Amino acid sequence: MNYESTRKIVLDAIMEAVEQKLINGTSGNIAMRTPENPSIVCITPSGISYTGMTPEDIAVVEMKGDGTNEWIEGNYKPSSELPMHTAVMRARKDVNATVHTHSMYATICAMGENPELAPITPPQCEFTPVGIVSFTMPGSNDVADKVVDTLGENGRVCLIKNHGMFSCGKDMKGAMHATVYTEEMAQTTVIAKTLGAYEPMPEDAVKAMQALIAADQAV
């Protein structure tokens, strides 16, 4: 089996997402570049239950120079959200892992006329600002382009209206951390607003915390 280590990392990540209830059923998808070749991406398959999945089931795709993607290995075809994952990786050479979930609270926080998600606790500061993407049909090049534009050059996370969350990182650990803490940010926001006690961190505190995180001095 080719690219075994990367396929195992993707499989472990999707199982972690299922365990943490960031993903239900066959929804959500995770991808990662291979260290052997940055044009090769391993991604979860389309419409297959994650229970009992093996590394051989993880699809392997080559990102072609003309902007297309070719499925080259794996028992099942790649996720239908492949264009979104590969579009971000093409645009951002610093991104090697991407996570897309339909997590409940993040989806809720993308609703409304002027949605906004702000950090409530210090660890959440690393992944803000969180951009909002207007609804576009899943699996399309349109939603892929919108996610790329919303993330920009440095963004780690964005929310897609009526759809879910998209996170990225330099490695799978970073991408998963972005996913977990953004869902936590969304959950605390929803609960706090429900209780009438919503109080996000002050902007100056967020910037100070981000500076500590960037300097690797966060507690």
PDB file of C-alpha atoms in Angstrom:
ATOM      1  CA  MET A   1       0.000   0.000   0.000  1.00  0.00           C
ATOM      2  CA  ASN A   2       1.402   3.398  -1.000  1.00  0.00           C
ATOM      3  CA  TYR A   3       1.435   6.433   1.341  1.00  0.00           C
ATOM      4  CA  GLU A   4       0.563   4.199   4.296  1.00  0.00           C
ATOM      5  CA  SER A   5       1.631   6.573   7.063  1.00  0.00           C
ATOM      6  CA  THR A   6      -0.420   9.495   5.708  1.00  0.00           C
ATOM      7  CA  ARG A   7      -3.470   7.310   5.154  1.00  0.00           C
ATOM      8  CA  LYS A   8      -3.244   6.107   8.754  1.00  0.00           C
ATOM      9  CA  ILE A   9      -3.047   9.701  10.012  1.00  0.00           C
ATOM     10  CA  VAL A  10      -6.179  10.605   8.021  1.00  0.00           C
ATOM     11  CA  LEU A  11      -7.981   7.526   9.311  1.00  0.00           C
ATOM     12  CA  ASP A  12      -7.044   8.257  12.945  1.00  0.00           C
ATOM     13  CA  ALA A  13      -8.203  11.860  12.537  1.00  0.00           C
ATOM     14  CA  ILE A  14     -11.604  10.940  11.117  1.00  0.00           C
ATOM     15  CA  MET A  15     -12.129   8.424  13.922  1.00  0.00           C
ATOM     16  CA  GLU A  16     -11.234  11.101  16.479  1.00  0.00           C
ATOM     17  CA  ALA A  17     -13.732  13.469  14.848  1.00  0.00           C
ATOM     18  CA  VAL A  18     -16.440  10.791  15.033  1.00  0.00           C
ATOM     19  CA  GLU A  19     -15.612  10.051  18.670  1.00  0.00           C
ATOM     20  CA  GLN A  20     -15.877  13.737  19.575  1.00  0.00           C
ATOM     21  CA  LYS A  21     -19.173  13.966  17.661  1.00  0.00           C
ATOM     22  CA  LEU A  22     -17.794  16.541  15.259  1.00  0.00           C
ATOM     23  CA  ILE A  23     -18.948  14.227  12.476  1.00  0.00           C
ATOM     24  CA  ASN A  24     -22.091  12.069  12.282  1.00  0.00           C
ATOM     25  CA  GLY A  25     -22.835   9.218   9.893  1.00  0.00           C
ATOM     26  CA  THR A  26     -20.814   9.600   6.712  1.00  0.00           C
ATOM     27  CA  SER A  27     -20.766  13.397   6.791  1.00  0.00           C
ATOM     28  CA  GLY A  28     -17.533  15.363   7.044  1.00  0.00           C
ATOM     29  CA  ASN A  29     -14.182  14.651   5.414  1.00  0.00           C
ATOM     30  CA  ILE A  30     -10.479  14.990   6.162  1.00  0.00           C
ATOM     31  CA  ALA A  31      -7.457  15.281   3.865  1.00  0.00           C
ATOM     32  CA  MET A  32      -3.688  15.492   4.138  1.00  0.00           C
ATOM     33  CA  ARG A  33      -0.766  15.974   1.763  1.00  0.00           C
ATOM     34  CA  THR A  34       1.863  13.277   1.706  1.00  0.00           C
ATOM     35  CA  PRO A  35       5.397  14.234   2.787  1.00  0.00           C
ATOM     36  CA  GLU A  36       6.752  12.250  -0.163  1.00  0.00           C
ATOM     37  CA  ASN A  37       5.031  14.479  -2.729  1.00  0.00           C
ATOM     38  CA  PRO A  38       3.075  17.704  -1.999  1.00  0.00           C
ATOM     39  CA  SER A  39       0.902  17.042  -5.050  1.00  0.00           C
ATOM     40  CA  ILE A  40      -0.408  13.788  -3.560  1.00  0.00           C
ATOM     41  CA  VAL A  41      -3.336  14.033  -1.133  1.00  0.00           C
ATOM     42  CA  CYS A  42      -4.940  11.321   0.987  1.00  0.00           C
ATOM     43  CA  ILE A  43      -8.639  11.931   1.703  1.00  0.00           C
ATOM     44  CA  THR A  44     -11.548  10.089   3.288  1.00  0.00           C
ATOM     45  CA  PRO A  45     -13.839   8.308   0.780  1.00  0.00           C
ATOM     46  CA  SER A  46     -17.327   9.299  -0.318  1.00  0.00           C
ATOM     47  CA  GLY A  47     -20.432   7.910   1.367  1.00  0.00           C
ATOM     48  CA  ILE A  48     -18.683   5.137   3.315  1.00  0.00           C
ATOM     49  CA  SER A  49     -19.278   4.476   7.010  1.00  0.00           C
ATOM     50  CA  TYR A  50     -16.202   5.291   9.070  1.00  0.00           C
ATOM     51  CA  THR A  51     -16.872   2.331  11.362  1.00  0.00           C
ATOM     52  CA  GLY A  52     -14.480  -0.446  10.381  1.00  0.00           C
ATOM     53  CA  MET A  53     -12.657   1.689   7.830  1.00  0.00           C
ATOM     54  CA  THR A  54      -9.057   0.693   7.060  1.00  0.00           C
ATOM     55  CA  PRO A  55      -6.098   2.681   5.673  1.00  0.00           C
ATOM     56  CA  GLU A  56      -6.630   0.978   2.299  1.00  0.00           C
ATOM     57  CA  ASP A  57     -10.060   2.636   2.140  1.00  0.00           C
ATOM     58  CA  ILE A  58      -8.555   6.124   2.274  1.00  0.00           C
ATOM     59  CA  ALA A  59      -8.445   7.537  -1.252  1.00  0.00           C
ATOM     60  CA  VAL A  60      -5.212   8.817  -2.783  1.00  0.00           C
ATOM     61  CA  VAL A  61      -5.461  11.708  -5.232  1.00  0.00           C
ATOM     62  CA  GLU A  62      -2.948  13.510  -7.417  1.00  0.00           C
ATOM     63  CA  MET A  63      -3.400  17.272  -7.784  1.00  0.00           C
ATOM     64  CA  LYS A  64      -2.608  17.902 -11.434  1.00  0.00           C
ATOM     65  CA  GLY A  65      -0.899  21.013 -12.747  1.00  0.00           C
ATOM     66  CA  ASP A  66      -3.975  21.932 -14.809  1.00  0.00           C
ATOM     67  CA  GLY A  67      -6.120  22.246 -11.668  1.00  0.00           C
ATOM     68  CA  THR A  68      -7.814  18.855 -11.933  1.00  0.00           C
ATOM     69  CA  ASN A  69      -7.582  15.958  -9.490  1.00  0.00           C
ATOM     70  CA  GLU A  70      -6.993  12.310 -10.366  1.00  0.00           C
ATOM     71  CA  TRP A  71      -8.010   9.435  -8.077  1.00  0.00           C
ATOM     72  CA  ILE A  72      -5.042   7.054  -8.224  1.00  0.00           C
ATOM     73  CA  GLU A  73      -5.502   4.631  -5.323  1.00  0.00           C
ATOM     74  CA  GLY A  74      -7.926   3.491  -2.628  1.00  0.00           C
ATOM     75  CA  ASN A  75     -10.830   1.062  -2.347  1.00  0.00           C
ATOM     76  CA  TYR A  76     -13.429   3.827  -2.660  1.00  0.00           C
ATOM     77  CA  LYS A  77     -13.705   7.076  -4.587  1.00  0.00           C
ATOM     78  CA  PRO A  78     -12.659  10.310  -2.838  1.00  0.00           C
ATOM     79  CA  SER A  79     -15.063  12.523  -0.909  1.00  0.00           C
ATOM     80  CA  SER A  80     -17.283  14.741  -3.043  1.00  0.00           C
ATOM     81  CA  GLU A  81     -15.733  17.689  -1.153  1.00  0.00           C
ATOM     82  CA  LEU A  82     -12.329  16.948  -2.724  1.00  0.00           C
ATOM     83  CA  PRO A  83     -12.402  20.240  -4.715  1.00  0.00           C
ATOM     84  CA  MET A  84     -12.633  22.264  -1.483  1.00  0.00           C
ATOM     85  CA  HIS A  85      -9.712  20.498   0.206  1.00  0.00           C
ATOM     86  CA  THR A  86      -7.432  20.622  -2.814  1.00  0.00           C
ATOM     87  CA  ALA A  87      -8.328  24.231  -3.644  1.00  0.00           C
ATOM     88  CA  VAL A  88      -7.132  25.302  -0.200  1.00  0.00           C
ATOM     89  CA  MET A  89      -3.946  23.241  -0.506  1.00  0.00           C
ATOM     90  CA  ARG A  90      -3.213  24.705  -3.938  1.00  0.00           C
ATOM     91  CA  ALA A  91      -3.715  28.248  -2.652  1.00  0.00           C
ATOM     92  CA  ARG A  92      -1.884  27.769   0.644  1.00  0.00           C
ATOM     93  CA  LYS A  93       1.497  26.041   0.512  1.00  0.00           C
ATOM     94  CA  ASP A  94       1.620  26.273   4.335  1.00  0.00           C
ATOM     95  CA  VAL A  95      -1.455  24.043   4.627  1.00  0.00           C
ATOM     96  CA  ASN A  96      -0.864  20.287   4.685  1.00  0.00           C
ATOM     97  CA  ALA A  97      -4.018  19.077   6.447  1.00  0.00           C
ATOM     98  CA  THR A  98      -7.676  20.060   6.101  1.00  0.00           C
ATOM     99  CA  VAL A  99     -10.791  19.123   8.078  1.00  0.00           C
ATOM    100  CA  HIS A 100     -14.430  19.661   7.111  1.00  0.00           C
ATOM    101  CA  THR A 101     -17.162  18.876   9.628  1.00  0.00           C
ATOM    102  CA  HIS A 102     -20.896  19.385   9.974  1.00  0.00           C
ATOM    103  CA  SER A 103     -20.498  20.074  13.703  1.00  0.00           C
ATOM    104  CA  MET A 104     -23.698  21.353  15.286  1.00  0.00           C
ATOM    105  CA  TYR A 105     -22.684  24.498  17.149  1.00  0.00           C
ATOM    106  CA  ALA A 106     -20.417  25.829  14.408  1.00  0.00           C
ATOM    107  CA  THR A 107     -23.278  25.418  11.948  1.00  0.00           C
ATOM    108  CA  ILE A 108     -25.653  27.287  14.280  1.00  0.00           C
ATOM    109  CA  CYS A 109     -23.190  30.149  14.688  1.00  0.00           C
ATOM    110  CA  ALA A 110     -23.077  30.695  10.914  1.00  0.00           C
ATOM    111  CA  MET A 111     -26.800  31.519  10.873  1.00  0.00           C
ATOM    112  CA  GLY A 112     -28.431  34.934  10.876  1.00  0.00           C
ATOM    113  CA  GLU A 113     -27.922  38.164   8.948  1.00  0.00           C
ATOM    114  CA  ASN A 114     -24.637  39.164  10.595  1.00  0.00           C
ATOM    115  CA  PRO A 115     -23.044  36.035  12.063  1.00  0.00           C
ATOM    116  CA  GLU A 116     -19.909  36.448  14.141  1.00  0.00           C
ATOM    117  CA  LEU A 117     -17.863  34.050  16.233  1.00  0.00           C
ATOM    118  CA  ALA A 118     -15.506  35.525  18.842  1.00  0.00           C
ATOM    119  CA  PRO A 119     -13.250  33.785  21.396  1.00  0.00           C
ATOM    120  CA  ILE A 120     -14.499  33.345  24.955  1.00  0.00           C
ATOM    121  CA  THR A 121     -11.461  31.536  26.378  1.00  0.00           C
ATOM    122  CA  PRO A 122      -7.715  32.064  25.658  1.00  0.00           C
ATOM    123  CA  PRO A 123      -7.071  28.859  23.615  1.00  0.00           C
ATOM    124  CA  GLN A 124      -9.804  29.848  21.186  1.00  0.00           C
ATOM    125  CA  CYS A 125      -7.920  33.037  20.245  1.00  0.00           C
ATOM    126  CA  GLU A 126      -5.475  31.144  18.037  1.00  0.00           C
ATOM    127  CA  PHE A 127      -8.136  30.365  15.464  1.00  0.00           C
ATOM    128  CA  THR A 128      -9.793  33.750  15.047  1.00  0.00           C
ATOM    129  CA  PRO A 129     -10.966  35.648  13.143  1.00  0.00           C
ATOM    130  CA  VAL A 130     -13.405  33.049  11.858  1.00  0.00           C
ATOM    131  CA  GLY A 131     -14.745  34.001   8.438  1.00  0.00           C
ATOM    132  CA  ILE A 132     -18.266  33.188   7.243  1.00  0.00           C
ATOM    133  CA  VAL A 133     -18.958  31.695   3.791  1.00  0.00           C
ATOM    134  CA  SER A 134     -22.396  32.167   2.220  1.00  0.00           C
ATOM    135  CA  PHE A 135     -24.250  28.975   1.329  1.00  0.00           C
ATOM    136  CA  THR A 136     -23.202  27.331  -1.914  1.00  0.00           C
ATOM    137  CA  MET A 137     -23.941  23.798  -3.072  1.00  0.00           C
ATOM    138  CA  PRO A 138     -21.645  21.253  -1.386  1.00  0.00           C
ATOM    139  CA  GLY A 139     -18.981  19.646  -3.547  1.00  0.00           C
ATOM    140  CA  SER A 140     -18.953  22.494  -6.055  1.00  0.00           C
ATOM    141  CA  ASN A 141     -16.050  24.552  -7.309  1.00  0.00           C
ATOM    142  CA  ASP A 142     -18.005  27.619  -6.167  1.00  0.00           C
ATOM    143  CA  VAL A 143     -17.906  26.647  -2.499  1.00  0.00           C
ATOM    144  CA  ALA A 144     -14.234  25.701  -2.893  1.00  0.00           C
ATOM    145  CA  ASP A 145     -13.423  29.150  -4.281  1.00  0.00           C
ATOM    146  CA  LYS A 146     -15.393  30.893  -1.528  1.00  0.00           C
ATOM    147  CA  VAL A 147     -13.585  28.954   1.201  1.00  0.00           C
ATOM    148  CA  VAL A 148     -10.213  29.848  -0.341  1.00  0.00           C
ATOM    149  CA  ASP A 149     -11.165  33.525  -0.522  1.00  0.00           C
ATOM    150  CA  THR A 150     -12.507  33.598   3.031  1.00  0.00           C
ATOM    151  CA  LEU A 151      -9.464  31.903   4.549  1.00  0.00           C
ATOM    152  CA  GLY A 152      -7.151  34.249   2.694  1.00  0.00           C
ATOM    153  CA  GLU A 153      -3.408  34.011   3.288  1.00  0.00           C
ATOM    154  CA  ASN A 154      -3.475  33.255   7.019  1.00  0.00           C
ATOM    155  CA  GLY A 155      -6.938  32.056   8.049  1.00  0.00           C
ATOM    156  CA  ARG A 156      -7.268  28.767   9.898  1.00  0.00           C
ATOM    157  CA  VAL A 157     -11.043  28.321  10.064  1.00  0.00           C
ATOM    158  CA  CYS A 158     -14.218  29.418   8.337  1.00  0.00           C
ATOM    159  CA  LEU A 159     -17.885  28.546   8.776  1.00  0.00           C
ATOM    160  CA  ILE A 160     -20.085  27.695   5.797  1.00  0.00           C
ATOM    161  CA  LYS A 161     -23.725  28.718   6.175  1.00  0.00           C
ATOM    162  CA  ASN A 162     -26.187  25.824   6.446  1.00  0.00           C
ATOM    163  CA  HIS A 163     -23.300  23.434   5.977  1.00  0.00           C
ATOM    164  CA  GLY A 164     -20.556  23.315   8.624  1.00  0.00           C
ATOM    165  CA  MET A 165     -16.943  24.213   9.319  1.00  0.00           C
ATOM    166  CA  PHE A 166     -13.688  24.053   7.365  1.00  0.00           C
ATOM    167  CA  SER A 167     -10.337  24.087   9.204  1.00  0.00           C
ATOM    168  CA  CYS A 168      -6.733  23.799   8.107  1.00  0.00           C
ATOM    169  CA  GLY A 169      -3.238  23.571   9.531  1.00  0.00           C
ATOM    170  CA  LYS A 170       0.402  22.915   8.766  1.00  0.00           C
ATOM    171  CA  ASP A 171      -0.164  19.349   9.985  1.00  0.00           C
ATOM    172  CA  MET A 172      -3.058  17.175  11.110  1.00  0.00           C
ATOM    173  CA  LYS A 173      -2.587  18.069  14.765  1.00  0.00           C
ATOM    174  CA  GLY A 174      -2.936  21.757  13.910  1.00  0.00           C
ATOM    175  CA  ALA A 175      -5.990  21.238  11.706  1.00  0.00           C
ATOM    176  CA  MET A 176      -7.726  19.109  14.347  1.00  0.00           C
ATOM    177  CA  HIS A 177      -6.943  21.617  17.096  1.00  0.00           C
ATOM    178  CA  ALA A 178      -8.503  24.346  14.971  1.00  0.00           C
ATOM    179  CA  THR A 179     -11.613  22.205  14.512  1.00  0.00           C
ATOM    180  CA  VAL A 180     -11.975  21.236  18.175  1.00  0.00           C
ATOM    181  CA  TYR A 181     -11.437  24.708  19.608  1.00  0.00           C
ATOM    182  CA  THR A 182     -13.673  26.401  17.036  1.00  0.00           C
ATOM    183  CA  GLU A 183     -16.511  24.017  17.854  1.00  0.00           C
ATOM    184  CA  GLU A 184     -15.852  24.701  21.556  1.00  0.00           C
ATOM    185  CA  MET A 185     -15.976  28.451  20.800  1.00  0.00           C
ATOM    186  CA  ALA A 186     -19.297  27.971  19.021  1.00  0.00           C
ATOM    187  CA  GLN A 187     -20.736  25.806  21.790  1.00  0.00           C
ATOM    188  CA  THR A 188     -19.806  28.229  24.569  1.00  0.00           C
ATOM    189  CA  THR A 189     -21.208  31.078  22.465  1.00  0.00           C
ATOM    190  CA  VAL A 190     -24.571  29.376  21.927  1.00  0.00           C
ATOM    191  CA  ILE A 191     -24.922  28.379  25.588  1.00  0.00           C
ATOM    192  CA  ALA A 192     -23.822  31.800  26.886  1.00  0.00           C
ATOM    193  CA  LYS A 193     -26.258  33.615  24.584  1.00  0.00           C
ATOM    194  CA  THR A 194     -29.048  31.246  25.617  1.00  0.00           C
ATOM    195  CA  LEU A 195     -28.344  32.056  29.279  1.00  0.00           C
ATOM    196  CA  GLY A 196     -28.124  35.757  28.520  1.00  0.00           C
ATOM    197  CA  ALA A 197     -24.529  35.833  29.749  1.00  0.00           C
ATOM    198  CA  TYR A 198     -22.556  36.192  26.515  1.00  0.00           C
ATOM    199  CA  GLU A 199     -19.249  37.956  27.175  1.00  0.00           C
ATOM    200  CA  PRO A 200     -16.473  37.359  24.614  1.00  0.00           C
ATOM    201  CA  MET A 201     -12.888  38.286  25.424  1.00  0.00           C
ATOM    202  CA  PRO A 202     -11.932  41.964  24.906  1.00  0.00           C
ATOM    203  CA  GLU A 203     -10.247  42.642  21.568  1.00  0.00           C
ATOM    204  CA  ASP A 204      -6.995  43.793  23.183  1.00  0.00           C
ATOM    205  CA  ALA A 205      -6.848  40.596  25.243  1.00  0.00           C
ATOM    206  CA  VAL A 206      -7.398  38.518  22.116  1.00  0.00           C
ATOM    207  CA  LYS A 207      -4.512  40.266  20.343  1.00  0.00           C
ATOM    208  CA  ALA A 208      -2.244  39.832  23.389  1.00  0.00           C
ATOM    209  CA  MET A 209      -3.110  36.142  23.572  1.00  0.00           C
ATOM    210  CA  GLN A 210      -2.454  35.687  19.861  1.00  0.00           C
ATOM    211  CA  ALA A 211       0.970  37.287  20.312  1.00  0.00           C
ATOM    212  CA  LEU A 212       1.790  34.845  23.119  1.00  0.00           C
ATOM    213  CA  ILE A 213       0.652  31.905  20.995  1.00  0.00           C
ATOM    214  CA  ALA A 214       2.733  33.126  18.033  1.00  0.00           C
ATOM    215  CA  ALA A 215       5.780  33.376  20.324  1.00  0.00           C
ATOM    216  CA  ASP A 216       5.050  29.880  21.678  1.00  0.00           C
ATOM    217  CA  GLN A 217       4.655  31.279  25.188  1.00  0.00           C
ATOM    218  CA  ALA A 218       1.014  30.401  25.807  1.00  0.00           C
ATOM    219  CA  VAL A 219       0.277  28.413  28.958  1.00  0.00           C
TER     220      VAL A 219
END
